[in-house]
């Protein structure tokens, strides 16, 4: 597993601590990672000989990561993106799965859903949706790899729809944070109108996007969990309460 290297306040490197304690003490404290997980700060080395690549970094780093990996990926390699966001370029928006596919020359599925990270780590039941472009067989392989008794994964033939759900629900969550304090009728209205606008914008960008995708975990369920508990909701609530600047919050 590639880990962006950081030096912790005690002077130790994050990857050394993960490999020593089997725990990401900075980003997921209190959760033991599988014994087979080895943190590697060297990106090229981490992907060497891999044939299934899982991308799960904040979206703003993806362009740089793909540029670094360009030319390093050889053979039959499949990718999946868990990144909820898009790259907005001068020419227009670019989905992260397309960025990966174009820059690395490989097929890329996506996995999105109502998935607050630490709750999954604590093995509380949740669901997720795999979106795929062409091969159902590859999508089912990802479903098998991610599924556990407490993590139920379903595949849908709508990569753009699934990825846009994971991306656009963040905007709805910010609106939900702004109206915090007005009561649950208002919050429910924001979620419903937000979901409808997510569908309208997604279909405008990609007419192939399916209505049914918005009823999967990546759609309505992620809107609900993020509007109730996500960090985007929290930052918007703090903004409304304090009147401070978003970048300071
Ligand atoms: N946290 C959550 O509950 C969920 C997150 N996601 C998605 O997963 C992705 C990662 O989310 P979080 O781990 O919550 O990220 P985060 O926003 O909390 O950022 C922390 C992560 O960024 C990495 N990082 C920091 N500086 C970096 C750099 N210069 N280059 C590369 N990586 C760097 C850190 O190593 C750490 O893994 C996002 O795209 C998010 O939308 C998806 C579902 C749930
Ligand atoms: O995507 C998430 C839950 O599904 C996490 O949302 P936040 O990034 O708003 O915490």
Tab-separated table of C-alpha atoms and ligand atoms in Angstrom:
chain	number	residue	atom	x	y	z
A	1	UNK	CA	0.000	0.000	0.000
A	2	UNK	CA	1.443	3.361	-1.032
A	3	UNK	CA	1.295	5.925	1.782
A	4	UNK	CA	2.152	9.601	1.306
A	5	UNK	CA	5.120	9.958	3.665
A	6	UNK	CA	4.785	12.328	6.602
A	7	UNK	CA	6.899	12.970	9.661
A	8	UNK	CA	4.858	12.699	12.864
A	9	UNK	CA	5.248	15.201	15.743
A	10	UNK	CA	7.531	12.701	17.565
A	11	UNK	CA	9.887	12.676	14.566
A	12	UNK	CA	8.967	9.166	13.351
A	13	UNK	CA	7.944	8.496	9.747
A	14	UNK	CA	4.283	7.546	9.253
A	15	UNK	CA	5.134	4.475	7.136
A	16	UNK	CA	7.585	3.188	9.796
A	17	UNK	CA	4.907	3.544	12.472
A	18	UNK	CA	2.282	1.781	10.319
A	19	UNK	CA	4.658	-1.110	9.660
A	20	UNK	CA	5.687	-1.320	13.329
A	21	UNK	CA	2.245	-1.002	14.930
A	22	UNK	CA	-0.037	-2.175	12.110
A	23	UNK	CA	-2.009	1.016	12.617
A	24	UNK	CA	-2.332	4.318	10.740
A	25	UNK	CA	-1.998	6.411	13.884
A	26	UNK	CA	-2.596	9.688	12.063
A	27	UNK	CA	-5.570	8.947	9.788
A	28	UNK	CA	-7.268	5.876	11.307
A	29	UNK	CA	-6.166	5.654	14.943
A	30	UNK	CA	-7.341	2.750	17.051
A	31	UNK	CA	-7.916	0.390	14.091
A	32	UNK	CA	-5.570	-2.523	13.373
A	33	UNK	CA	-4.888	-3.008	9.669
A	34	UNK	CA	-4.569	-6.498	8.187
A	35	UNK	CA	-1.182	-8.113	8.972
A	36	UNK	CA	-0.547	-8.373	5.219
A	37	UNK	CA	-0.723	-4.579	4.764
A	38	UNK	CA	2.730	-3.054	4.260
A	39	UNK	CA	3.049	0.737	3.988
A	40	UNK	CA	5.437	1.805	1.226
A	41	UNK	CA	6.375	5.482	0.679
A	42	UNK	CA	7.740	4.692	-2.823
A	43	UNK	CA	4.852	4.977	-5.297
A	44	UNK	CA	6.565	3.216	-8.212
A	45	UNK	CA	7.680	0.353	-5.973
A	46	UNK	CA	4.197	-0.033	-4.450
A	47	UNK	CA	2.595	-0.647	-7.861
A	48	UNK	CA	5.365	-2.908	-9.209
A	49	UNK	CA	3.890	-6.203	-10.494
A	50	UNK	CA	0.425	-5.278	-9.184
A	51	UNK	CA	-2.460	-6.287	-11.441
A	52	UNK	CA	-5.324	-4.738	-9.425
A	53	UNK	CA	-4.877	-1.081	-8.410
A	54	UNK	CA	-7.145	0.665	-5.862
A	55	UNK	CA	-6.974	4.483	-5.841
A	56	UNK	CA	-8.198	6.213	-2.664
A	57	UNK	CA	-6.487	9.563	-2.180
A	58	UNK	CA	-8.047	13.039	-2.102
A	59	UNK	CA	-8.890	14.050	-5.693
A	60	UNK	CA	-6.488	17.024	-5.818
A	61	UNK	CA	-3.470	14.661	-5.749
A	62	UNK	CA	-4.684	12.291	-8.468
A	63	UNK	CA	-3.322	14.179	-11.484
A	64	UNK	CA	0.188	14.242	-9.979
A	65	UNK	CA	-0.004	10.576	-8.939
A	66	UNK	CA	-1.092	9.500	-12.433
A	67	UNK	CA	1.696	11.558	-14.039
A	68	UNK	CA	4.223	9.804	-11.762
A	69	UNK	CA	2.802	6.386	-12.638
A	70	UNK	CA	2.607	7.027	-16.380
A	71	UNK	CA	4.779	4.413	-18.121
A	72	UNK	CA	5.161	2.337	-14.918
A	73	UNK	CA	2.046	0.230	-15.455
A	74	UNK	CA	2.557	-2.732	-17.742
A	75	UNK	CA	0.727	-5.976	-18.467
A	76	UNK	CA	-2.914	-6.711	-17.755
A	77	UNK	CA	-3.810	-4.247	-15.033
A	78	UNK	CA	-7.267	-3.270	-13.756
A	79	UNK	CA	-7.994	-0.201	-11.634
A	80	UNK	CA	-10.779	1.003	-9.355
A	81	UNK	CA	-11.236	4.520	-7.990
A	82	UNK	CA	-12.764	5.250	-4.576
A	83	UNK	CA	-12.045	8.961	-5.046
A	84	UNK	CA	-15.127	11.136	-4.585
A	85	UNK	CA	-14.370	14.224	-6.632
A	86	UNK	CA	-13.490	15.427	-10.113
A	87	UNK	CA	-10.675	17.310	-11.748
A	88	UNK	CA	-11.906	20.610	-13.185
A	89	UNK	CA	-9.702	21.633	-16.105
A	90	UNK	CA	-9.930	24.606	-18.455
A	91	UNK	CA	-11.489	22.323	-21.086
A	92	UNK	CA	-14.157	21.193	-18.590
A	93	UNK	CA	-14.636	18.610	-15.843
A	94	UNK	CA	-12.752	15.311	-15.992
A	95	UNK	CA	-13.892	12.329	-13.928
A	96	UNK	CA	-11.106	10.693	-11.905
A	97	UNK	CA	-11.760	7.262	-13.475
A	98	UNK	CA	-11.237	8.854	-16.924
A	99	UNK	CA	-8.054	10.547	-15.721
A	100	UNK	CA	-6.700	7.168	-14.571
A	101	UNK	CA	-7.801	5.411	-17.781
A	102	UNK	CA	-6.366	8.089	-20.072
A	103	UNK	CA	-3.069	8.673	-18.273
A	104	UNK	CA	-2.308	5.019	-17.479
A	105	UNK	CA	-4.002	3.356	-20.460
A	106	UNK	CA	-6.014	0.950	-18.277
A	107	UNK	CA	-9.676	0.195	-17.590
A	108	UNK	CA	-11.002	1.805	-14.403
A	109	UNK	CA	-14.140	0.963	-12.400
A	110	UNK	CA	-15.363	3.034	-9.426
A	111	UNK	CA	-16.619	2.173	-5.935
A	112	UNK	CA	-18.785	4.707	-4.093
A	113	UNK	CA	-21.356	4.491	-1.318
A	114	UNK	CA	-22.589	5.516	2.114
A	115	UNK	CA	-19.219	4.826	3.641
A	116	UNK	CA	-18.009	6.925	6.570
A	117	UNK	CA	-14.532	5.409	6.857
A	118	UNK	CA	-14.182	4.770	10.582
A	119	UNK	CA	-17.576	3.034	10.766
A	120	UNK	CA	-16.494	0.576	8.082
A	121	UNK	CA	-13.226	0.087	9.945
A	122	UNK	CA	-15.298	-0.815	13.025
A	123	UNK	CA	-17.129	-3.386	10.878
A	124	UNK	CA	-20.552	-1.749	11.152
A	125	UNK	CA	-22.816	-2.943	8.304
A	126	UNK	CA	-22.848	-0.782	5.175
A	127	UNK	CA	-23.216	-1.030	1.405
A	128	UNK	CA	-21.342	0.246	-1.626
A	129	UNK	CA	-21.800	0.361	-5.390
A	130	UNK	CA	-19.279	-0.618	-8.061
A	131	UNK	CA	-19.775	1.248	-11.354
A	132	UNK	CA	-18.349	-0.320	-14.490
A	133	UNK	CA	-18.023	0.715	-18.120
A	134	UNK	CA	-17.648	-2.508	-20.105
A	135	UNK	CA	-16.796	-5.789	-18.449
A	136	UNK	CA	-19.324	-7.191	-15.956
A	137	UNK	CA	-16.773	-9.922	-15.211
A	138	UNK	CA	-14.166	-7.409	-13.975
A	139	UNK	CA	-16.852	-5.601	-11.931
A	140	UNK	CA	-17.815	-8.903	-10.278
A	141	UNK	CA	-14.166	-9.532	-9.431
A	142	UNK	CA	-14.083	-6.178	-7.589
A	143	UNK	CA	-17.386	-7.038	-5.875
A	144	UNK	CA	-15.856	-10.291	-4.607
A	145	UNK	CA	-12.651	-8.573	-3.474
A	146	UNK	CA	-14.450	-5.864	-1.463
A	147	UNK	CA	-17.408	-7.877	-0.100
A	148	UNK	CA	-17.444	-8.992	3.519
A	149	UNK	CA	-20.370	-10.003	5.765
A	150	UNK	CA	-20.535	-6.360	6.949
A	151	UNK	CA	-19.829	-4.666	3.584
A	152	UNK	CA	-22.341	-5.481	0.836
A	153	UNK	CA	-21.274	-4.496	-2.676
A	154	UNK	CA	-23.429	-4.374	-5.830
A	155	UNK	CA	-22.269	-3.704	-9.407
A	156	UNK	CA	-24.098	-1.411	-11.839
A	157	UNK	CA	-23.371	-0.727	-15.502
A	158	UNK	CA	-23.054	3.064	-15.116
A	159	UNK	CA	-19.554	4.221	-14.246
A	160	UNK	CA	-20.307	7.929	-14.761
A	161	UNK	CA	-23.551	7.813	-12.766
A	162	UNK	CA	-21.897	6.139	-9.770
A	163	UNK	CA	-18.876	8.467	-9.844
A	164	UNK	CA	-21.007	11.609	-10.205
A	165	UNK	CA	-23.143	10.506	-7.225
A	166	UNK	CA	-19.981	10.221	-5.066
A	167	UNK	CA	-18.782	13.607	-6.296
A	168	UNK	CA	-21.929	15.739	-6.292
A	169	UNK	CA	-23.277	14.539	-2.941
A	170	UNK	CA	-20.485	16.590	-1.350
A	171	UNK	CA	-22.132	19.785	-2.636
A	172	UNK	CA	-25.499	18.714	-1.194
A	173	UNK	CA	-23.791	17.956	2.146
A	174	UNK	CA	-22.435	21.511	2.276
A	175	UNK	CA	-25.980	22.836	1.758
A	176	UNK	CA	-27.176	20.489	4.546
A	177	UNK	CA	-24.541	21.973	6.872
A	178	UNK	CA	-25.566	25.550	6.039
A	179	UNK	CA	-29.172	24.863	7.112
A	180	UNK	CA	-28.272	22.988	10.292
A	181	UNK	CA	-30.373	24.337	13.132
A	182	UNK	CA	-33.463	24.923	10.975
A	183	UNK	CA	-34.761	21.443	11.727
A	184	UNK	CA	-35.145	18.111	9.983
A	185	UNK	CA	-37.887	19.194	7.556
A	186	UNK	CA	-35.424	21.625	5.998
A	187	UNK	CA	-32.599	19.081	5.977
A	188	UNK	CA	-34.858	16.459	4.328
A	189	UNK	CA	-35.865	19.022	1.687
A	190	UNK	CA	-32.202	19.800	0.964
A	191	UNK	CA	-31.491	16.067	0.553
A	192	UNK	CA	-34.463	15.508	-1.783
A	193	UNK	CA	-33.900	18.594	-3.929
A	194	UNK	CA	-30.147	17.916	-3.878
A	195	UNK	CA	-30.603	14.364	-5.137
A	196	UNK	CA	-32.867	15.604	-7.924
A	197	UNK	CA	-30.287	18.228	-8.953
A	198	UNK	CA	-27.500	15.619	-8.821
A	199	UNK	CA	-29.498	13.519	-11.272
A	200	UNK	CA	-30.224	16.486	-13.566
A	201	UNK	CA	-26.579	17.609	-13.722
A	202	UNK	CA	-25.288	14.049	-14.167
A	203	UNK	CA	-27.621	13.451	-17.101
A	204	UNK	CA	-26.659	16.778	-18.627
A	205	UNK	CA	-22.996	15.777	-18.475
A	206	UNK	CA	-23.538	12.133	-19.503
A	207	UNK	CA	-26.951	11.330	-21.071
A	208	UNK	CA	-26.211	7.608	-20.520
A	209	UNK	CA	-26.523	8.012	-16.708
A	210	UNK	CA	-29.347	5.817	-15.363
A	211	UNK	CA	-32.153	6.896	-12.974
A	212	UNK	CA	-31.820	3.610	-11.054
A	213	UNK	CA	-28.222	4.475	-10.020
A	214	UNK	CA	-29.591	7.209	-7.714
A	215	UNK	CA	-31.395	4.527	-5.671
A	216	UNK	CA	-28.177	2.539	-5.078
A	217	UNK	CA	-25.904	3.044	-2.058
A	218	UNK	CA	-23.830	5.554	-4.067
A	219	UNK	CA	-26.931	7.738	-4.538
A	220	UNK	CA	-29.633	8.266	-1.937
A	221	UNK	CA	-27.781	6.411	0.848
A	222	UNK	CA	-24.570	8.438	0.463
A	223	UNK	CA	-26.571	11.698	0.344
A	224	UNK	CA	-28.213	10.739	3.661
A	225	UNK	CA	-25.058	9.642	5.504
A	226	UNK	CA	-22.959	12.588	4.305
A	227	UNK	CA	-25.712	15.139	5.047
A	228	UNK	CA	-26.054	13.733	8.566
A	229	UNK	CA	-22.450	12.999	9.508
A	230	UNK	CA	-19.907	13.887	6.845
A	231	UNK	CA	-17.054	16.367	7.162
A	232	UNK	CA	-18.446	18.557	4.351
A	233	UNK	CA	-21.642	19.022	6.377
A	234	UNK	CA	-19.564	19.794	9.479
A	235	UNK	CA	-17.429	22.459	7.823
A	236	UNK	CA	-20.524	24.188	6.388
A	237	UNK	CA	-22.196	24.157	9.821
A	238	UNK	CA	-19.082	25.715	11.378
A	239	UNK	CA	-19.033	28.336	8.597
A	240	UNK	CA	-22.673	29.282	9.215
A	241	UNK	CA	-22.165	29.431	12.970
A	242	UNK	CA	-18.869	31.291	13.097
A	243	UNK	CA	-18.959	33.388	9.959
A	244	UNK	CA	-15.275	32.468	9.575
A	245	UNK	CA	-13.476	31.776	6.314
A	246	UNK	CA	-13.808	28.264	4.799
A	247	UNK	CA	-10.024	27.994	4.333
A	248	UNK	CA	-9.441	28.737	8.039
A	249	UNK	CA	-12.091	26.213	9.139
B	1	LIG	N1	-13.266	9.401	4.666
B	1	LIG	C1	-14.351	8.835	4.206
B	1	LIG	O1	-15.309	8.486	4.954
B	1	LIG	C2	-14.464	8.554	2.763
B	1	LIG	C3	-13.562	9.040	1.809
B	1	LIG	N2	-13.717	8.726	0.506
B	1	LIG	C4	-12.818	9.224	-0.535
B	1	LIG	O2	-11.523	8.692	-0.342
B	1	LIG	C5	-10.531	9.662	-0.666
B	1	LIG	C6	-9.616	9.844	0.518
B	1	LIG	O3	-10.367	10.300	1.613
B	1	LIG	P1	-9.735	10.511	3.055
B	1	LIG	O4	-8.816	9.381	3.370
B	1	LIG	O5	-10.884	10.785	3.958
B	1	LIG	O6	-8.827	11.787	2.814
B	1	LIG	P2	-8.537	13.106	3.650
B	1	LIG	O7	-9.202	14.234	2.955
B	1	LIG	O8	-8.819	12.902	5.113
B	1	LIG	O9	-6.945	13.271	3.441
B	1	LIG	C7	-6.044	12.465	4.093
B	1	LIG	C8	-5.331	11.530	3.131
B	1	LIG	O10	-4.616	12.302	2.173
B	1	LIG	C9	-3.294	11.776	2.024
B	1	LIG	N3	-2.406	12.849	1.575
B	1	LIG	C10	-2.051	13.982	2.239
B	1	LIG	N4	-1.201	14.725	1.496
B	1	LIG	C11	-1.022	14.048	0.335
B	1	LIG	C12	-0.272	14.307	-0.849
B	1	LIG	N5	0.468	15.405	-0.994
B	1	LIG	N6	-0.334	13.396	-1.851
B	1	LIG	C13	-1.101	12.291	-1.728
B	1	LIG	N7	-1.833	11.979	-0.637
B	1	LIG	C14	-1.796	12.862	0.374
B	1	LIG	C15	-2.962	11.270	3.398
B	1	LIG	O11	-1.938	10.308	3.350
B	1	LIG	C16	-4.301	10.663	3.834
B	1	LIG	O12	-4.416	9.339	3.351
B	1	LIG	C17	-11.285	10.943	-1.043
B	1	LIG	O13	-11.338	11.055	-2.429
B	1	LIG	C18	-12.677	10.739	-0.467
B	1	LIG	O14	-13.646	11.379	-1.232
B	1	LIG	C19	-14.684	7.898	0.158
B	1	LIG	C20	-15.577	7.399	1.059
B	1	LIG	C21	-15.537	7.696	2.404
B	2	LIG	O1	-17.949	10.083	1.463
B	2	LIG	C1	-18.161	10.034	2.644
B	2	LIG	C2	-19.162	9.127	3.212
B	2	LIG	O2	-19.714	8.269	2.250
B	2	LIG	C3	-17.420	10.936	3.561
B	2	LIG	O3	-17.912	12.214	3.421
B	2	LIG	P1	-17.086	13.477	3.975
B	2	LIG	O4	-15.855	13.565	3.120
B	2	LIG	O5	-18.038	14.622	3.851
B	2	LIG	O6	-16.757	13.129	5.410
